Coordinates of C-alpha atoms (C1' of nucleotides) in Angstrom, one line a residue:
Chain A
X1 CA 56.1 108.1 135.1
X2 CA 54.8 104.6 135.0
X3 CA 57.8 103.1 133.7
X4 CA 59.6 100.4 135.3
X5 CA 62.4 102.0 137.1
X6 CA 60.7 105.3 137.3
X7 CA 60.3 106.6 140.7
X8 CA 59.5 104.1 143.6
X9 CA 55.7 105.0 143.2
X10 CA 53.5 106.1 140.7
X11 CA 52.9 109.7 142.1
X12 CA 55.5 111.5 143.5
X13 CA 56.3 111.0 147.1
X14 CA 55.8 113.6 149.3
X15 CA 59.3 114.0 150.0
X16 CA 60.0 114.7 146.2
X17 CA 56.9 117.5 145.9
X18 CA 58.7 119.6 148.5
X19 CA 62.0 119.0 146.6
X20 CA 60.8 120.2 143.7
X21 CA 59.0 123.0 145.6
X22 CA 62.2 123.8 146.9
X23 CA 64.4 123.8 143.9
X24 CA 62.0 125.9 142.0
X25 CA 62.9 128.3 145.1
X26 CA 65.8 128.3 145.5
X27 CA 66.6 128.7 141.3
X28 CA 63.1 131.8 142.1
X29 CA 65.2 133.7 144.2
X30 CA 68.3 133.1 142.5
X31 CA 67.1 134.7 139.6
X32 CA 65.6 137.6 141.7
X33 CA 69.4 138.0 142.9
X34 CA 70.6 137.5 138.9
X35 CA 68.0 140.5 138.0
X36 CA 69.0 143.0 140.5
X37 CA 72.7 142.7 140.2
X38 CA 73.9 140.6 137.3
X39 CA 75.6 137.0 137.0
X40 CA 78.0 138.1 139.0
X41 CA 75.4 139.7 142.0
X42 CA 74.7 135.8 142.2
X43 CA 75.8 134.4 145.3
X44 CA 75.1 130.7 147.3
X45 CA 75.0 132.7 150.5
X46 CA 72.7 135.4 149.6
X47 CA 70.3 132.7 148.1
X48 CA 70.3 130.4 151.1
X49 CA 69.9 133.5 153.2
X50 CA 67.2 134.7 151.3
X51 CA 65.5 131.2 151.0
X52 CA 66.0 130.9 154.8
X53 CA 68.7 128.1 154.9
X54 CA 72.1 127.7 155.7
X55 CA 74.0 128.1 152.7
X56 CA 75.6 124.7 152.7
X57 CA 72.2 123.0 152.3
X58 CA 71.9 124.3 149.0
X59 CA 74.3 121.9 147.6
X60 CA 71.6 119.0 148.1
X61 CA 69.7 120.7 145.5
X62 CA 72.4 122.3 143.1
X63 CA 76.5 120.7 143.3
X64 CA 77.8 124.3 142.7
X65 CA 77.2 127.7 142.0
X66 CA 78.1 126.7 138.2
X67 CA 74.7 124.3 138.1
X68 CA 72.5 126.7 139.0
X69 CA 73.6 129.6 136.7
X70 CA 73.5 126.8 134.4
X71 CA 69.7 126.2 135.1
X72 CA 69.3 130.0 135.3
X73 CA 70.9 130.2 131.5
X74 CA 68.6 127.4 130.2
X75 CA 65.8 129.3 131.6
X76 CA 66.7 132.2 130.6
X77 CA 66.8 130.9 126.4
X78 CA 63.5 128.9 127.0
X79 CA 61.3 132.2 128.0
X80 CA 63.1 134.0 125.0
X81 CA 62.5 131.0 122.9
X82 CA 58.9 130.7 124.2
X83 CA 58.4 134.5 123.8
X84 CA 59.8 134.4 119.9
X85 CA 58.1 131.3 119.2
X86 CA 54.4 132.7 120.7
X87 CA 54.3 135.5 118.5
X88 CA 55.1 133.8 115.6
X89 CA 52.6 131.9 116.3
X90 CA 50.1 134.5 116.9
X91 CA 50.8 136.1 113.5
X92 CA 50.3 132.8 112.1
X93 CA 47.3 134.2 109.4
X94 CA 49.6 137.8 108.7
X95 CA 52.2 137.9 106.2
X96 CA 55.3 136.2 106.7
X97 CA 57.4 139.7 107.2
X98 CA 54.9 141.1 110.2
X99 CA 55.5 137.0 111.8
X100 CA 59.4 138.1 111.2
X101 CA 58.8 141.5 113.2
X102 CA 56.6 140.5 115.9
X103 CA 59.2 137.6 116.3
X104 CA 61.4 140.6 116.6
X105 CA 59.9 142.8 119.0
X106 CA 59.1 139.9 121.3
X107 CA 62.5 139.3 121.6
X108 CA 63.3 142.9 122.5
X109 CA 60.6 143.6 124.8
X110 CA 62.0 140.4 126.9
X111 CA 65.0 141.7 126.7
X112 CA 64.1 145.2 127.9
X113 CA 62.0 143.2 130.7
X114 CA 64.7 141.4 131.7
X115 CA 68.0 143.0 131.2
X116 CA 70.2 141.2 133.2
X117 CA 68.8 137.7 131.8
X118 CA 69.5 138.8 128.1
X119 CA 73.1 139.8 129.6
X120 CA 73.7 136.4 131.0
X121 CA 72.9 134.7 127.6
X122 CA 74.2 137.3 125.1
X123 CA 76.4 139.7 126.7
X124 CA 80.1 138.8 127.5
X125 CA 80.6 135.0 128.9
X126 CA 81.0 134.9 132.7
X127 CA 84.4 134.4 133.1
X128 CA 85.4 130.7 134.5
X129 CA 82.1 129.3 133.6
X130 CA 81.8 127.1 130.8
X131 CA 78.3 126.7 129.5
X132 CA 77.2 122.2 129.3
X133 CA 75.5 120.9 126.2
X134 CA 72.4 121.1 127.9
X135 CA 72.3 124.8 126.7
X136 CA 72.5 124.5 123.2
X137 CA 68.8 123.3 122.8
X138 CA 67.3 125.5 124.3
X139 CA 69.5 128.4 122.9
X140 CA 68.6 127.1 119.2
X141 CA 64.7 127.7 120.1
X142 CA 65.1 131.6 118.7
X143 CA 67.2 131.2 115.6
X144 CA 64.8 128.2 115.1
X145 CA 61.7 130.1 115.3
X146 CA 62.9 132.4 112.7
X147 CA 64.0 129.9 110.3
X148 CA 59.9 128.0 111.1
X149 CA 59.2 131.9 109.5
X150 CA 61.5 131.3 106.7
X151 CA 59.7 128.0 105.8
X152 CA 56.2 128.8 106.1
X153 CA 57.1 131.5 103.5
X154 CA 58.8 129.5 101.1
X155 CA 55.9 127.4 101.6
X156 CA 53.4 129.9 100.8
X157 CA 55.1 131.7 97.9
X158 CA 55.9 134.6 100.2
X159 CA 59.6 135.2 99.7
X160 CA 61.7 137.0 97.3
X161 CA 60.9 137.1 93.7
X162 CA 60.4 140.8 93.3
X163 CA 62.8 141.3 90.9
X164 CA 63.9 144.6 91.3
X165 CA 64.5 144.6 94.6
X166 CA 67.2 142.1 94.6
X167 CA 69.2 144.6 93.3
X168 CA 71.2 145.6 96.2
X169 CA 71.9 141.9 97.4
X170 CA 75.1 140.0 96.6
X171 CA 75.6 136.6 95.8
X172 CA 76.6 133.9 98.0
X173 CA 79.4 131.9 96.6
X174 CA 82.3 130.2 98.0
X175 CA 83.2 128.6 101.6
X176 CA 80.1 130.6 102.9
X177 CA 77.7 128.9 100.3
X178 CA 78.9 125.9 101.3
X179 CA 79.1 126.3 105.4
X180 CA 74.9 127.9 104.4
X181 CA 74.2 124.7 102.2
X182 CA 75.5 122.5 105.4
X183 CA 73.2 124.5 107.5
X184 CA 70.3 124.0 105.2
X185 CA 70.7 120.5 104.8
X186 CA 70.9 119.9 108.6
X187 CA 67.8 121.7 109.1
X188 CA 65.5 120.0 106.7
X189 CA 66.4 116.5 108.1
X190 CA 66.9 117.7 111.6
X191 CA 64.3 119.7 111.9
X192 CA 60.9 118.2 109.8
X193 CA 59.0 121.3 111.1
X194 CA 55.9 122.7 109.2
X195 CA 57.2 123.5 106.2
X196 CA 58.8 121.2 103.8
X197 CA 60.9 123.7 101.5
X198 CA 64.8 123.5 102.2
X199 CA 65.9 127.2 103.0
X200 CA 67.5 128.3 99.8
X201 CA 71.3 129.4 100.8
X202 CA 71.0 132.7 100.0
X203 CA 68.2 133.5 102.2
X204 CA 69.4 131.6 105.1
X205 CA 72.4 134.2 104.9
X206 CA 70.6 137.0 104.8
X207 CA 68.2 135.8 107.6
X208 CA 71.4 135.4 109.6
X209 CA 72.5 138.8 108.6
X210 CA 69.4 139.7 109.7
X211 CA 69.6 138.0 113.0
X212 CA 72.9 139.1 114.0
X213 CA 71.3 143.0 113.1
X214 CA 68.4 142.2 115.8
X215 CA 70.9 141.2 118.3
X216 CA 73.5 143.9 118.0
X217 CA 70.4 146.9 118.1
X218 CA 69.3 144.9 121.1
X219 CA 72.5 144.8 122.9
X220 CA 73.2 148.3 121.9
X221 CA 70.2 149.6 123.4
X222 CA 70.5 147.6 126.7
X223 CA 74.1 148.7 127.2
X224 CA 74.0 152.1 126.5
X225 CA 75.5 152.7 122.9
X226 CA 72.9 154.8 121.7
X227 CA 72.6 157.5 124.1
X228 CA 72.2 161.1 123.1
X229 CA 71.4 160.0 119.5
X230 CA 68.4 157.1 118.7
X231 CA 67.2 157.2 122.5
X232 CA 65.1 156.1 122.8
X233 CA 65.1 153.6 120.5
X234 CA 61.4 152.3 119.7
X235 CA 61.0 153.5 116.1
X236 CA 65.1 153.1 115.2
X237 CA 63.5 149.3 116.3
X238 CA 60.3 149.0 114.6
X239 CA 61.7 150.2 111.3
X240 CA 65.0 148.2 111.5
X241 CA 62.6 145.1 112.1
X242 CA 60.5 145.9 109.0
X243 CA 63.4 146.6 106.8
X244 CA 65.7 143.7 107.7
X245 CA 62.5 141.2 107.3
X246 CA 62.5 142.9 103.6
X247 CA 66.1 142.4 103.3
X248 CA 65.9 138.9 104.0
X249 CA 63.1 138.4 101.2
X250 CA 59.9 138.2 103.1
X251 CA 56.5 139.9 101.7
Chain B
X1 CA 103.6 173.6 128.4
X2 CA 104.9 176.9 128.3
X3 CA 102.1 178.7 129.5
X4 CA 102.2 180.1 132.9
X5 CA 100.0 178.1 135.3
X6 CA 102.0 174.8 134.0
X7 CA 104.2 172.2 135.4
X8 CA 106.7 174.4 137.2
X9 CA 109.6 173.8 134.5
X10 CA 109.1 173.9 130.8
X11 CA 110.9 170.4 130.7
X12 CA 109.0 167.6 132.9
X13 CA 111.4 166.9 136.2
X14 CA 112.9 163.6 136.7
X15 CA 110.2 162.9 139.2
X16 CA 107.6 163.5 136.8
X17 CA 109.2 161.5 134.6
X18 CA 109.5 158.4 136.6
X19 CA 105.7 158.8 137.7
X20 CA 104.3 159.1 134.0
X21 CA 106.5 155.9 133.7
X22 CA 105.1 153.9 136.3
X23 CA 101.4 155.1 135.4
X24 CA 102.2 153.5 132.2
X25 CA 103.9 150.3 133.6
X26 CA 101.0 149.8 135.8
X27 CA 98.2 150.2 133.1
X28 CA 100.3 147.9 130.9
X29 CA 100.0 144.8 133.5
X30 CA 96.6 145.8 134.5
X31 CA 95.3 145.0 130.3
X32 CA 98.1 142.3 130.7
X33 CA 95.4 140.5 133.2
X34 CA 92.3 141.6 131.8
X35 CA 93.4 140.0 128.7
X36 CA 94.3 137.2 130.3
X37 CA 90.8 136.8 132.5
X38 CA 88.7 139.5 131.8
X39 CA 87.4 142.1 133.6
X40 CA 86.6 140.6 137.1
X41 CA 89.9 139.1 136.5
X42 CA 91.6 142.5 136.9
X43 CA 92.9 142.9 140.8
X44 CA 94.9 145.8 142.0
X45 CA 96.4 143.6 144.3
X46 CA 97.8 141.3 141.8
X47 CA 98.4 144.2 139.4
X48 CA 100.7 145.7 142.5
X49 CA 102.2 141.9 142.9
X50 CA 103.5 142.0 139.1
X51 CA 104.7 145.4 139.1
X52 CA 106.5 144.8 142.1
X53 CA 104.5 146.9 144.3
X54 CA 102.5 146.7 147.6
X55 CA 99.4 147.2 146.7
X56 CA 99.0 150.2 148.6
X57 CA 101.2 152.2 146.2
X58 CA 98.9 151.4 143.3
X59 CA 96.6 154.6 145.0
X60 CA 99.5 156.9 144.4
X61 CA 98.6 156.3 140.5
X62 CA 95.2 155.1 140.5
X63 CA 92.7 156.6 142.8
X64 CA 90.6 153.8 142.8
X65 CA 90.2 149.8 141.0
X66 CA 87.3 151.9 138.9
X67 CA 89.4 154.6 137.4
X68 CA 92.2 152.0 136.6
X69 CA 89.5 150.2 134.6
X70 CA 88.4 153.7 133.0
X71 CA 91.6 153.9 131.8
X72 CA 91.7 150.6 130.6
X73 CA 88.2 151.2 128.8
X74 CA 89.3 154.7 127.3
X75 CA 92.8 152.8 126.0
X76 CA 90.4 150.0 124.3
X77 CA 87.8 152.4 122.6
X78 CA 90.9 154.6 121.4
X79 CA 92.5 151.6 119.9
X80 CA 89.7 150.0 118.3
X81 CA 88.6 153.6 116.7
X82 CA 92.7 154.1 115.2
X83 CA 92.1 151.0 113.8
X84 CA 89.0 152.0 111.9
X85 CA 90.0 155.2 111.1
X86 CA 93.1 153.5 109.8
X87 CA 91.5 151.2 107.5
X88 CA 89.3 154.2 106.0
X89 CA 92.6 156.2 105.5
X90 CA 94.2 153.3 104.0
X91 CA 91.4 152.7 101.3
X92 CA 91.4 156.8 100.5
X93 CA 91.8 155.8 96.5
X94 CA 89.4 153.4 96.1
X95 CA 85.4 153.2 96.4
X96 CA 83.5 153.9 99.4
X97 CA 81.7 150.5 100.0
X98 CA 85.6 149.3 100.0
X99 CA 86.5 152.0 102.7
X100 CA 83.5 150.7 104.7
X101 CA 84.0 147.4 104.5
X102 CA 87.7 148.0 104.8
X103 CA 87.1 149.2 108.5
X104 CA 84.6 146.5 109.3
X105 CA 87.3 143.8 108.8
X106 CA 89.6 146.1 110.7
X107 CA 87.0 146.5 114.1
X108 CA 86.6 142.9 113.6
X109 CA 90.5 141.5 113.4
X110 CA 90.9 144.3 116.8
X111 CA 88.1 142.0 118.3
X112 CA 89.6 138.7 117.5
X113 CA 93.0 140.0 118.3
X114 CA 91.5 141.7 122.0
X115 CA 88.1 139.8 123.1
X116 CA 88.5 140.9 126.6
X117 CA 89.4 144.7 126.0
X118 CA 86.4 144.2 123.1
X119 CA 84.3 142.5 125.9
X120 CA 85.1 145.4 128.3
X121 CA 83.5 147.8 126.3
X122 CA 81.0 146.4 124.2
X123 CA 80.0 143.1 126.3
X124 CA 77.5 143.4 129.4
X125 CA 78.5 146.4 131.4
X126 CA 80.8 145.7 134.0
X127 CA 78.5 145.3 137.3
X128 CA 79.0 148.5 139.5
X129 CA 80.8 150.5 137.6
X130 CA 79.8 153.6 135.7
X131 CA 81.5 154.8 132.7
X132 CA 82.2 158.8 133.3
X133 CA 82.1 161.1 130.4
X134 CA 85.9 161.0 129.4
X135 CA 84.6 157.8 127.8
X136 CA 82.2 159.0 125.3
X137 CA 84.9 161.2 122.9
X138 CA 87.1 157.8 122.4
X139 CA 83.8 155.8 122.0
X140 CA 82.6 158.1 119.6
X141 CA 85.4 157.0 117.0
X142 CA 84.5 154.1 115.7
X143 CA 80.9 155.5 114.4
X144 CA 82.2 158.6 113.7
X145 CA 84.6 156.7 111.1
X146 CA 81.9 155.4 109.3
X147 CA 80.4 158.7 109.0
X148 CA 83.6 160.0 107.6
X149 CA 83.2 157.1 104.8
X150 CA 79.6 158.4 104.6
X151 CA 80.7 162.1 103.8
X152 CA 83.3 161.7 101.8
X153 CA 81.0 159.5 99.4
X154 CA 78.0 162.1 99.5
X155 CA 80.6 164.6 98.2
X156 CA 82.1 162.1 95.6
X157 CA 78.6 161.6 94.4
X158 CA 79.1 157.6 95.4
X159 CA 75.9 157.1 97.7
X160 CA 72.6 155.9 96.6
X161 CA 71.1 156.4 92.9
X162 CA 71.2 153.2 91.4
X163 CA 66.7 152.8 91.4
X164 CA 66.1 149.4 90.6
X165 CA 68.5 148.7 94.0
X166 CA 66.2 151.1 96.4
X167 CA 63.4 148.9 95.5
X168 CA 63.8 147.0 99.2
X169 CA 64.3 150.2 101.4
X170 CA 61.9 151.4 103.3
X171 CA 61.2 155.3 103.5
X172 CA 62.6 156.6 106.9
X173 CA 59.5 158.3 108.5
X174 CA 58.2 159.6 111.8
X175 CA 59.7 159.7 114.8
X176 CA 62.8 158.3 113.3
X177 CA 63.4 160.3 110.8
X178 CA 63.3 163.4 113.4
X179 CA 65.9 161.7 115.6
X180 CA 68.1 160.9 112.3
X181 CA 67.6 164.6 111.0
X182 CA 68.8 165.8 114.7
X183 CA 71.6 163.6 114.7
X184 CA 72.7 164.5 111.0
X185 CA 72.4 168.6 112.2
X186 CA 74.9 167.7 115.0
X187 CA 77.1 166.1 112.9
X188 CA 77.2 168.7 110.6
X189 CA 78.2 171.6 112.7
X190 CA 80.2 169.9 115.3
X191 CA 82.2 167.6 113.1
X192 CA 83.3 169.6 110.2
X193 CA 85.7 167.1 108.9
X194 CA 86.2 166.3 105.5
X195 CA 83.0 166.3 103.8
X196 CA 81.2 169.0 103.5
X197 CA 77.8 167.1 102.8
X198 CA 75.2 166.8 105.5
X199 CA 74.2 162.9 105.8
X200 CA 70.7 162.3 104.5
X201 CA 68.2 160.8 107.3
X202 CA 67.5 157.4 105.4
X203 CA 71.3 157.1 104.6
X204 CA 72.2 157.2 108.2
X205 CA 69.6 155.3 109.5
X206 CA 70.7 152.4 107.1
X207 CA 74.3 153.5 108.4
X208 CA 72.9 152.7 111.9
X209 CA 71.4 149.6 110.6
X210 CA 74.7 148.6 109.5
X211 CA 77.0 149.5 112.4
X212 CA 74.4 147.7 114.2
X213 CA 74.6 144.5 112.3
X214 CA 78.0 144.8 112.2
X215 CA 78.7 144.6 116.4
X216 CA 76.2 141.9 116.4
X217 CA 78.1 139.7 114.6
X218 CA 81.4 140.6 116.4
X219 CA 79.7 139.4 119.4
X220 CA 78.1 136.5 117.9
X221 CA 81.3 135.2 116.8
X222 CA 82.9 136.3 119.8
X223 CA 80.7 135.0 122.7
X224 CA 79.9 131.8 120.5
X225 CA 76.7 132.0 118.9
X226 CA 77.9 130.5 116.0
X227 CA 79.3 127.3 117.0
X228 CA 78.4 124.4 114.4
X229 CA 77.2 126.6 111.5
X230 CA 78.7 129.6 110.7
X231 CA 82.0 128.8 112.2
X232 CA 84.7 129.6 111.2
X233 CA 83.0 132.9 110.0
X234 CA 85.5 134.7 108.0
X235 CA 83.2 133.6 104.8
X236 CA 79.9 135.0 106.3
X237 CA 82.0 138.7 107.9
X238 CA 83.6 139.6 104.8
X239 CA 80.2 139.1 102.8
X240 CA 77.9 140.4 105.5
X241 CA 80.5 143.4 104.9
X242 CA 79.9 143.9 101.6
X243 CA 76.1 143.5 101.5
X244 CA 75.6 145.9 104.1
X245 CA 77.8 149.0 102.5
X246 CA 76.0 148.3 99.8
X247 CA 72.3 148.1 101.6
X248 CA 73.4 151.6 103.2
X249 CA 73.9 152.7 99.6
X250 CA 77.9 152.9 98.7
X251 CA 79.2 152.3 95.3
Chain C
dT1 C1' 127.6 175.1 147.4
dG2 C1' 125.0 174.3 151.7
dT3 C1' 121.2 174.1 154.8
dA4 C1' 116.1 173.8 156.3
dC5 C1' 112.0 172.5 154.8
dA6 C1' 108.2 170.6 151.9
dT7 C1' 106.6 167.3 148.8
dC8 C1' 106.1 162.9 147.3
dA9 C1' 106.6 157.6 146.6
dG10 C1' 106.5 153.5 148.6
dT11 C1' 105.9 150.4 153.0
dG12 C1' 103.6 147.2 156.0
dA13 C1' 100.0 146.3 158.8
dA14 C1' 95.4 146.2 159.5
dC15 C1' 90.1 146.6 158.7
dG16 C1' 86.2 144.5 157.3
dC17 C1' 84.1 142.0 154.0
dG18 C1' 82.1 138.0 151.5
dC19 C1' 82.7 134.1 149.0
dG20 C1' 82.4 128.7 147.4
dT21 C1' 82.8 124.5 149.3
dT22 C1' 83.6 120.5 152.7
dC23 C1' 82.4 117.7 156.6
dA24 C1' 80.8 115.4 160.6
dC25 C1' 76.5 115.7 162.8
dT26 C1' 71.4 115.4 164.1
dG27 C1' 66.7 114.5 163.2
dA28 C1' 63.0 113.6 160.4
dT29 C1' 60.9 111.0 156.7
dG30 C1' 60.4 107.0 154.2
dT31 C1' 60.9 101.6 153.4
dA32 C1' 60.9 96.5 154.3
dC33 C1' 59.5 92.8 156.7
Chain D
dT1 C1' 50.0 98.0 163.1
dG2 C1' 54.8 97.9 164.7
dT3 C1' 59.6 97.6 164.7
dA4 C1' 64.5 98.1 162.6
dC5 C1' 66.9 100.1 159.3
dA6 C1' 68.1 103.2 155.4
dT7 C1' 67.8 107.4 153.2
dC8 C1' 67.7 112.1 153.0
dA9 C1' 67.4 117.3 154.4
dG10 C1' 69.2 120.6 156.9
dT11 C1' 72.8 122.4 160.6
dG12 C1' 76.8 124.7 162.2
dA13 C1' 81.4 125.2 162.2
dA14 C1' 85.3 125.6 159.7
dC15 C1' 88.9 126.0 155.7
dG16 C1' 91.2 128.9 152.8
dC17 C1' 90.9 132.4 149.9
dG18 C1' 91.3 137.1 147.9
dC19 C1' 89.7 141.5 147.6
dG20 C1' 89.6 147.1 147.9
dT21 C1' 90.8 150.6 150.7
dT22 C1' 92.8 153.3 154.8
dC23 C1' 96.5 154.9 157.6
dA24 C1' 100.5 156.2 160.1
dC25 C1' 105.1 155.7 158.9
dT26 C1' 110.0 156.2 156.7
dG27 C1' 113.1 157.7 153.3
dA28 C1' 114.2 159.8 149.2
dT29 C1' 113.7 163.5 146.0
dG30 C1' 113.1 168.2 145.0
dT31 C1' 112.7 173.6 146.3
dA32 C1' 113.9 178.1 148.4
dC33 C1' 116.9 181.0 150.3

DNA sequence: TGTACATCAGTGAACGCGCGTTCACTGATGTAC
DNA sequence: TGTACATCAGTGAACGCGCGTTCACTGATGTAC
């Protein structure tokens, strides 16, 4: 803001208010388009129509139709993100498995809400477009918000140790204890976050495991894979979110 | 063949011939392209350019782009499901959390070796297009394989028992565990099949669990999820296998 | 075996559509002195 | 406060593309007697 070679003057000129104004409608509408008729129901024209301009005057906001799905897909992880992150946060005195579940539903309901968004970022890529690094942040913000779960419990004594419950689970060995190990160590330098505990290998597995579960019962749901048996598919959900937070370790 | 409202001779005529043929040659270069670029990648027009055709000619075989792609989709589930069924047959001597984690690696190698066809039926539906009811038998394979593993355990007394491993599951109750009765009911009368054994609620609701997780990580791997931790993820597939037939309970 | 007719496959032109992107331009808004 | 100039937003026309589908047509292949 106030930095040297900011902007030519302290507050934003008038001229770059009603540009942001009119990106933000611009991107509004596209994403209108985006939830009515998919990534590929996304066109310039329709959007400058809609917006009331002439289609080639979007390009002084967004140099192609690739930059503003891109914007549309780093939205579209930051409200998931947001929404996972929120109600781990608002389970933040419960045990660490209900902050594991609510983190869960939260990311179904937005994905029920907004079908079309969760396509964009988890269904098949849209072919010819090839998503920038500016993605990957924000995309991290959900598997993140599981693993702050994972070490708040560690933290608080609330994972594993039962004994005979660990019955069922298999050891990690091999390449894969070595790619988890990797993944552990990058996250306790990376990310500092609340807890101090490195995620123990083993449960980082099964908490992927356990991720990969949530995403393929979401996508399942959304695209139609359970019709005419769990339809709906609210308590196949609930429970699967309850049991796979077990799974993973959490009390 | 030989009954009396049939093709006019018992033998197919030279025309016939030649059509069947062509259907064939057509469908071949139509997953030719969507291989190549995907589903919004498949043109009839380019289609009629490789076979040689006018474009035109392709409705002679096809009435429309959509039932082209319905053959396409049908093609795909029935390929994916041989190759489950396939695996399972193949592991017939040895223990059921084998046989289901035998068929897991082979829905998985399909995937790798066809990410568009898997793409076309388990990615984001295909905008526009709705998939008639001739798809649902070939879709129904692939679960329906498990659920052969699933039987033929029950009656080979290899499912569940063990105690100190049950410690983690939660009891299957409510709402759910009508939808999983209904579902076992229906399998039992309409699929005879090998097993004679109806499937126990809280067994296929872990099945689901599984099949679930299982698709997840397909797409994860697939559509790139895991780039920078879990990647390569042959390590984390073939033990995400094994834990999960033996979280659904098989020996 | 031969002729008259019906069926079918494939052609070529056309319809009507919408798309992403470029480019030279006109005004309006801002900046410097 | 006023003028000269630079920056920027938005216009309108155009380029070049490919698509799915329809339709009247020409030959070739089959069928009936």
């Amino acid at each position: 803001m106030a930095s040297p070679n900011a902007a030519p003057r302290a507050a934003a000129t008038a001229r770059e208010r009603v540009r942001a104004e009119l990106s933000r409608e611009i991107k509004e509408e596209a994403r209108r388009q985006l939830a009515a008729s998919g990534a590929d129901g996304l066109s310039l024209r329709a959007v400058a129509r809609e917006v009331g301009m002439v289609s080639s005057a979007l390009y002084r906001y967004y140099p192609s139709r690739d930059d503003l799905l891109t914007a549309l897909i780093i939205d579209a992880y930051n409200a998931l993100g947001a929404a996972a992150e929120g109600a781990v946060a608002a389970g933040k005195a419960g045990p660490a498995r209900d902050r594991w579940a609510a983190a869960c539903h939260a990311i179904r309901d937005w994905a029920l809400a907004n079908p079309h968004e969760y396509a964009l970022i988890y269904g098949s890529p849209v072919p010819g477009y090839r998503a920038p690094e500016a993605t990957i942040g924000p995309a991290a913000r959900v598997p993140l918000a599981f693993v702050g779960v994972l070490r708040d419990a560690l933290d608080g004594g609330e994972v594993g140790g039962t004994g005979a419950a660990a019955g069922a689970l298999l050891p990690v060995t091999g390449p894969l204890a070595e790619q988890a190990d990797a993944l552990s160590a990058a996250l306790a330098q990376s990310v500092p976050g609340p807890g101090e505990a490195a995620v123990p290998p083993d449960v980082l597995v099964r908490a992927v495991i356990a991720w990969t579960q949530l995403f393929g019962m979401i996508s399942f749901e959304l695209f139609g894979q359970f019709v005419g048996s769990f339809e709906p598919a609210d308590a196949l959900f609930g429970h699967a979110a309850r049991q796979l937070a077990a799974f993973v370790g959490l009390h």
